[in-house]
Short mmCIF file of C-alpha atoms and ligand atoms in Angstrom, two decimals:
data_model
loop_
_atom_site.label_atom_id
_atom_site.label_comp_id
_atom_site.label_asym_id
_atom_site.label_seq_id
_atom_site.Cartn_x
_atom_site.Cartn_y
_atom_site.Cartn_z
CA UNK A 859 8.19 -3.43 14.41
CA UNK A 860 10.98 -5.18 16.33
CA UNK A 861 10.25 -8.83 17.08
CA UNK A 862 9.23 -9.87 20.60
CA UNK A 863 12.12 -10.58 22.94
CA UNK A 864 13.06 -14.22 22.58
CA UNK A 865 10.95 -14.70 19.47
CA UNK A 866 12.54 -16.56 16.58
CA UNK A 867 12.77 -13.92 13.90
CA UNK A 868 15.19 -15.59 11.54
CA UNK A 869 16.29 -16.14 8.89
CA UNK A 870 14.61 -13.45 6.82
CA UNK A 871 15.98 -10.42 8.65
CA UNK A 872 19.15 -12.23 9.70
CA UNK A 873 20.56 -13.14 6.32
CA UNK A 874 23.16 -10.61 5.20
CA UNK A 875 21.99 -8.02 7.72
CA UNK A 876 25.49 -6.71 8.32
CA UNK A 877 27.22 -7.84 5.20
CA UNK A 878 29.44 -4.78 5.28
CA UNK A 879 32.95 -5.61 6.40
CA UNK A 880 34.48 -3.63 9.20
CA UNK A 881 37.20 -1.20 8.33
CA UNK A 882 38.42 2.32 9.01
CA UNK A 883 39.78 4.00 12.13
CA UNK A 884 36.42 4.25 13.91
CA UNK A 885 35.73 0.53 13.60
CA UNK A 886 39.24 -0.35 14.71
CA UNK A 887 39.09 2.04 17.68
CA UNK A 888 35.79 0.47 18.76
CA UNK A 889 37.20 -3.06 18.63
CA UNK A 890 40.36 -1.93 20.46
CA UNK A 891 38.48 0.10 23.09
CA UNK A 892 40.71 -0.15 26.20
CA UNK A 893 37.57 -0.21 28.41
CA UNK A 894 36.45 -3.48 26.83
CA UNK A 895 38.36 -5.61 29.30
CA UNK A 896 36.15 -4.38 32.14
CA UNK A 897 33.05 -6.07 30.69
CA UNK A 898 34.50 -8.71 28.33
CA UNK A 899 37.47 -10.79 29.46
CA UNK A 900 38.76 -13.00 26.63
CA UNK A 901 41.03 -14.97 28.98
CA UNK A 902 38.04 -15.88 31.15
CA UNK A 903 36.14 -16.99 28.07
CA UNK A 904 38.95 -19.27 26.90
CA UNK A 905 39.27 -20.82 30.36
CA UNK A 906 35.52 -21.36 30.46
CA UNK A 907 35.48 -23.29 27.17
CA UNK A 908 38.48 -25.46 28.03
CA UNK A 909 41.06 -24.06 25.61
CA UNK A 910 44.33 -25.89 26.22
CA UNK A 911 47.94 -25.84 24.96
CA UNK A 912 48.34 -27.42 21.55
CA UNK A 913 44.79 -26.77 20.41
CA UNK A 914 43.74 -25.17 17.14
CA UNK A 915 41.29 -22.25 17.14
CA UNK A 916 39.47 -20.67 14.22
CA UNK A 917 38.20 -17.16 15.03
CA UNK A 918 35.61 -16.21 12.40
CA UNK A 919 35.17 -12.44 12.16
CA UNK A 920 38.34 -11.93 14.20
CA UNK A 921 38.39 -8.14 13.83
CA UNK A 922 41.54 -6.78 15.44
CA UNK A 923 42.22 -10.02 17.32
CA UNK A 924 40.55 -9.29 20.64
CA UNK A 925 39.94 -13.03 21.17
CA UNK A 926 42.60 -14.38 18.80
CA UNK A 927 45.70 -13.08 20.64
CA UNK A 928 44.63 -14.27 24.12
CA UNK A 929 43.81 -17.63 22.51
CA UNK A 930 47.31 -17.75 21.00
CA UNK A 931 48.80 -17.15 24.43
CA UNK A 932 46.83 -20.08 25.83
CA UNK A 933 47.42 -22.62 23.04
CA UNK A 934 51.15 -21.85 23.06
CA UNK A 935 53.73 -22.64 20.44
CA UNK A 936 52.33 -26.09 19.74
CA UNK A 937 48.88 -24.68 18.99
CA UNK A 938 47.54 -22.39 16.30
CA UNK A 939 44.96 -19.66 15.89
CA UNK A 940 43.52 -18.87 12.49
CA UNK A 941 42.16 -15.31 12.66
CA UNK A 942 39.65 -15.14 9.82
CA UNK A 943 38.02 -11.97 8.52
CA UNK A 944 36.42 -10.67 5.33
CA UNK A 945 38.01 -7.26 5.68
CA UNK A 946 41.34 -6.99 3.82
CA UNK A 947 42.29 -4.06 6.05
CA UNK A 948 41.73 -6.08 9.23
CA UNK A 949 43.60 -9.07 7.81
CA UNK A 950 46.60 -6.82 7.14
CA UNK A 951 46.32 -5.39 10.67
CA UNK A 952 46.14 -8.91 12.17
CA UNK A 953 49.29 -9.94 10.26
CA UNK A 954 51.12 -6.85 11.45
CA UNK A 955 50.02 -7.42 15.06
CA UNK A 956 51.07 -11.06 14.96
CA UNK A 957 54.57 -9.95 13.92
CA UNK A 958 54.76 -7.08 16.43
CA UNK A 959 53.50 -9.22 19.31
CA UNK A 960 55.76 -12.14 18.34
CA UNK A 961 52.84 -14.49 17.87
CA UNK A 962 53.80 -16.64 14.91
CA UNK A 963 51.02 -19.03 15.94
CA UNK A 964 48.40 -16.46 14.81
CA UNK A 965 47.69 -16.90 11.12
CA UNK A 966 45.49 -14.21 9.55
CA UNK A 967 43.21 -15.51 6.83
CA UNK A 968 41.03 -13.54 4.45
CA UNK A 969 37.70 -15.23 3.85
CA UNK A 970 34.77 -14.77 1.53
CA UNK A 971 31.19 -14.83 2.64
CA UNK A 972 30.83 -18.40 1.36
CA UNK A 973 34.37 -19.67 1.80
CA UNK A 974 36.88 -19.93 4.63
CA UNK A 975 40.05 -21.13 2.94
CA UNK A 976 40.94 -23.74 5.58
CA UNK A 977 40.69 -27.54 5.62
CA UNK A 978 37.56 -29.06 7.14
CA UNK A 979 37.70 -30.44 10.69
CA UNK A 980 40.91 -28.70 11.79
CA UNK A 981 39.59 -26.70 14.75
CA UNK A 982 39.19 -27.77 18.38
CA UNK A 983 37.36 -24.50 19.01
CA UNK A 984 35.63 -22.13 16.60
CA UNK A 985 34.69 -18.74 17.98
CA UNK A 986 32.09 -16.34 16.63
CA UNK A 987 32.52 -13.26 18.80
CA UNK A 988 30.08 -10.40 18.36
CA UNK A 989 29.35 -11.52 14.84
CA UNK A 990 26.66 -14.24 14.61
CA UNK A 991 23.89 -11.64 14.50
CA UNK A 992 25.29 -10.51 11.15
CA UNK A 993 26.49 -13.74 9.55
CA UNK A 994 24.76 -15.20 6.53
CA UNK A 995 24.07 -18.96 6.49
CA UNK A 996 26.94 -19.59 4.03
CA UNK A 997 29.51 -18.29 6.54
CA UNK A 998 27.96 -20.19 9.46
CA UNK A 999 28.13 -23.40 7.38
CA UNK A 1000 31.83 -22.72 6.74
CA UNK A 1001 32.47 -22.10 10.45
CA UNK A 1002 30.89 -25.48 11.25
CA UNK A 1003 32.80 -27.22 8.44
CA UNK A 1004 36.19 -26.29 9.93
CA UNK A 1005 35.23 -27.63 13.40
CA UNK A 1006 36.39 -31.17 14.21
CA UNK A 1007 33.95 -33.80 15.51
CA UNK A 1008 33.83 -33.35 19.28
CA UNK A 1009 35.03 -29.73 18.92
CA UNK A 1010 33.13 -26.77 20.35
CA UNK A 1011 31.71 -23.74 18.60
CA UNK A 1012 31.63 -20.77 20.95
CA UNK A 1013 29.23 -17.92 20.23
CA UNK A 1014 29.62 -14.66 22.17
CA UNK A 1015 27.02 -12.02 21.45
CA UNK A 1016 25.07 -9.13 22.98
CA UNK A 1017 22.19 -9.88 25.34
CA UNK A 1018 18.82 -9.13 23.85
CA UNK A 1019 17.21 -7.33 26.70
CA UNK A 1020 16.18 -3.71 26.99
CA UNK A 1021 17.62 -3.70 30.48
CA UNK A 1022 21.16 -4.45 29.37
CA UNK A 1023 21.75 -2.45 26.21
CA UNK A 1024 25.29 -1.33 26.95
CA UNK A 1025 28.36 0.05 25.21
CA UNK A 1026 28.72 -3.02 22.96
CA UNK A 1027 26.60 -4.84 20.44
CA UNK A 1028 24.42 -4.07 17.47
CA UNK A 1029 21.12 -2.18 17.67
CA UNK A 1030 18.55 -3.94 19.81
CA UNK A 1031 16.45 -5.10 16.84
CA UNK A 1032 19.44 -6.95 15.32
CA UNK A 1033 20.29 -8.83 18.50
CA UNK A 1034 19.70 -12.55 18.88
CA UNK A 1035 18.38 -13.96 22.13
CA UNK A 1036 20.22 -17.00 23.52
CA UNK A 1037 17.31 -19.14 22.38
CA UNK A 1038 17.43 -17.77 18.85
CA UNK A 1039 21.22 -18.19 18.65
CA UNK A 1040 20.82 -21.83 19.71
CA UNK A 1041 18.02 -22.29 17.20
CA UNK A 1042 20.08 -20.76 14.36
CA UNK A 1043 23.19 -22.83 15.18
CA UNK A 1044 21.06 -25.94 15.70
CA UNK A 1045 20.25 -25.87 11.97
CA UNK A 1046 23.81 -27.11 11.34
CA UNK A 1047 25.61 -30.28 12.44
CA UNK A 1048 25.79 -29.17 16.07
CA UNK A 1049 24.20 -30.10 19.39
CA UNK A 1050 23.71 -27.83 22.37
CA UNK A 1051 26.57 -27.65 24.87
CA UNK A 1052 25.38 -25.04 27.36
CA UNK A 1053 24.85 -21.31 27.58
CA UNK A 1054 25.14 -18.55 30.13
CA UNK A 1055 25.83 -14.95 30.91
CA UNK A 1056 29.26 -13.49 30.12
CA UNK A 1057 29.54 -10.22 31.99
CA UNK A 1058 26.85 -7.55 32.09
CA UNK A 1059 26.20 -7.18 28.34
CA UNK A 1060 27.08 -10.47 26.67
CA UNK A 1061 26.20 -14.16 26.70
CA UNK A 1062 28.02 -17.30 25.61
CA UNK A 1063 26.38 -20.16 23.73
CA UNK A 1064 28.42 -23.35 23.28
CA UNK A 1065 27.56 -25.89 20.58
CA UNK A 1066 29.33 -29.23 20.04
CA UNK A 1067 29.95 -31.00 16.75
CA UNK A 1068 28.86 -34.60 17.30
CA UNK A 1069 31.40 -37.42 17.01
CA UNK A 1070 30.57 -39.96 14.34
CA UNK A 1071 30.76 -43.68 15.18
C1 SAM B 2403 31.77 -6.74 15.48
S1 SAM B 2403 33.27 -7.19 14.75
C2 SAM B 2403 33.85 -8.35 15.98
C3 SAM B 2403 35.32 -8.57 15.94
C4 SAM B 2403 35.88 -9.52 17.01
N1 SAM B 2403 35.29 -10.83 16.93
C5 SAM B 2403 35.69 -8.93 18.39
O1 SAM B 2403 34.81 -9.41 19.14
O2 SAM B 2403 36.41 -7.99 18.71
C6 SAM B 2403 32.75 -8.26 13.43
C7 SAM B 2403 33.89 -8.70 12.49
O3 SAM B 2403 33.39 -9.73 11.62
C8 SAM B 2403 33.86 -9.49 10.29
N2 SAM B 2403 32.87 -10.15 9.42
C9 SAM B 2403 31.61 -9.75 9.13
N3 SAM B 2403 31.02 -10.66 8.33
C10 SAM B 2403 31.92 -11.64 8.12
C11 SAM B 2403 31.89 -12.86 7.37
N4 SAM B 2403 30.81 -13.23 6.68
N5 SAM B 2403 33.00 -13.63 7.37
C12 SAM B 2403 34.12 -13.27 8.06
N6 SAM B 2403 34.20 -12.12 8.77
C13 SAM B 2403 33.11 -11.32 8.81
C14 SAM B 2403 33.92 -7.98 10.18
O4 SAM B 2403 34.80 -7.54 9.15
C15 SAM B 2403 34.40 -7.61 11.58
O5 SAM B 2403 35.82 -7.59 11.65
#
């Protein structure tokens, strides 16, 4: 039976739910769907979370770079975007796209479920876009490790409401409510930094890594 809307139903059915990596033409076509911009504007997201020139972004579960390339545009030549994914096929695609689009500031990185091969504390922004609902705790811990104190972790995911099941997102029973996403992320070294709707089908949750005195 699916859990009640808004109920905390983790971690048992959350852990490793979608451990499969994304690959193949169908997955790529879905991530590159040209209609996506009409409900999910990555530029608006980056403006909303204060991404500025010179910043460093780590995009965990970057896919085909839907958020990574707009981020690279915004951070400019003095900034950097690490586009991290478990899928070797998607990492190769990201590298090829970075070359073709002349974005040397996008660095594609292949990760393991329990290891993102980047130094701790390097990121001003970490983004988990359409992926938290499937991440195991070991990957979430790695995403938090690479965030600098004072940096923001940005979670974009599908609304968990029967009224707004749209063209994106996992099956309803795998979706996390905003409250559950905040509860899951709150288990790490993060404090709440706001949340809200992001178009008709998605929400944004922002978490901040506290500064140490
Ligand atoms: C639904 S796609 C989202 C892609 C992209 N963020 C977007 O919104 O277009 C999820 C991506 O996360 C990757 N992924 C899944 N589990 C992962 C993990 N533990 N670590 C890194 N990447 C992962 C998949 O290979 C896939 O490319």
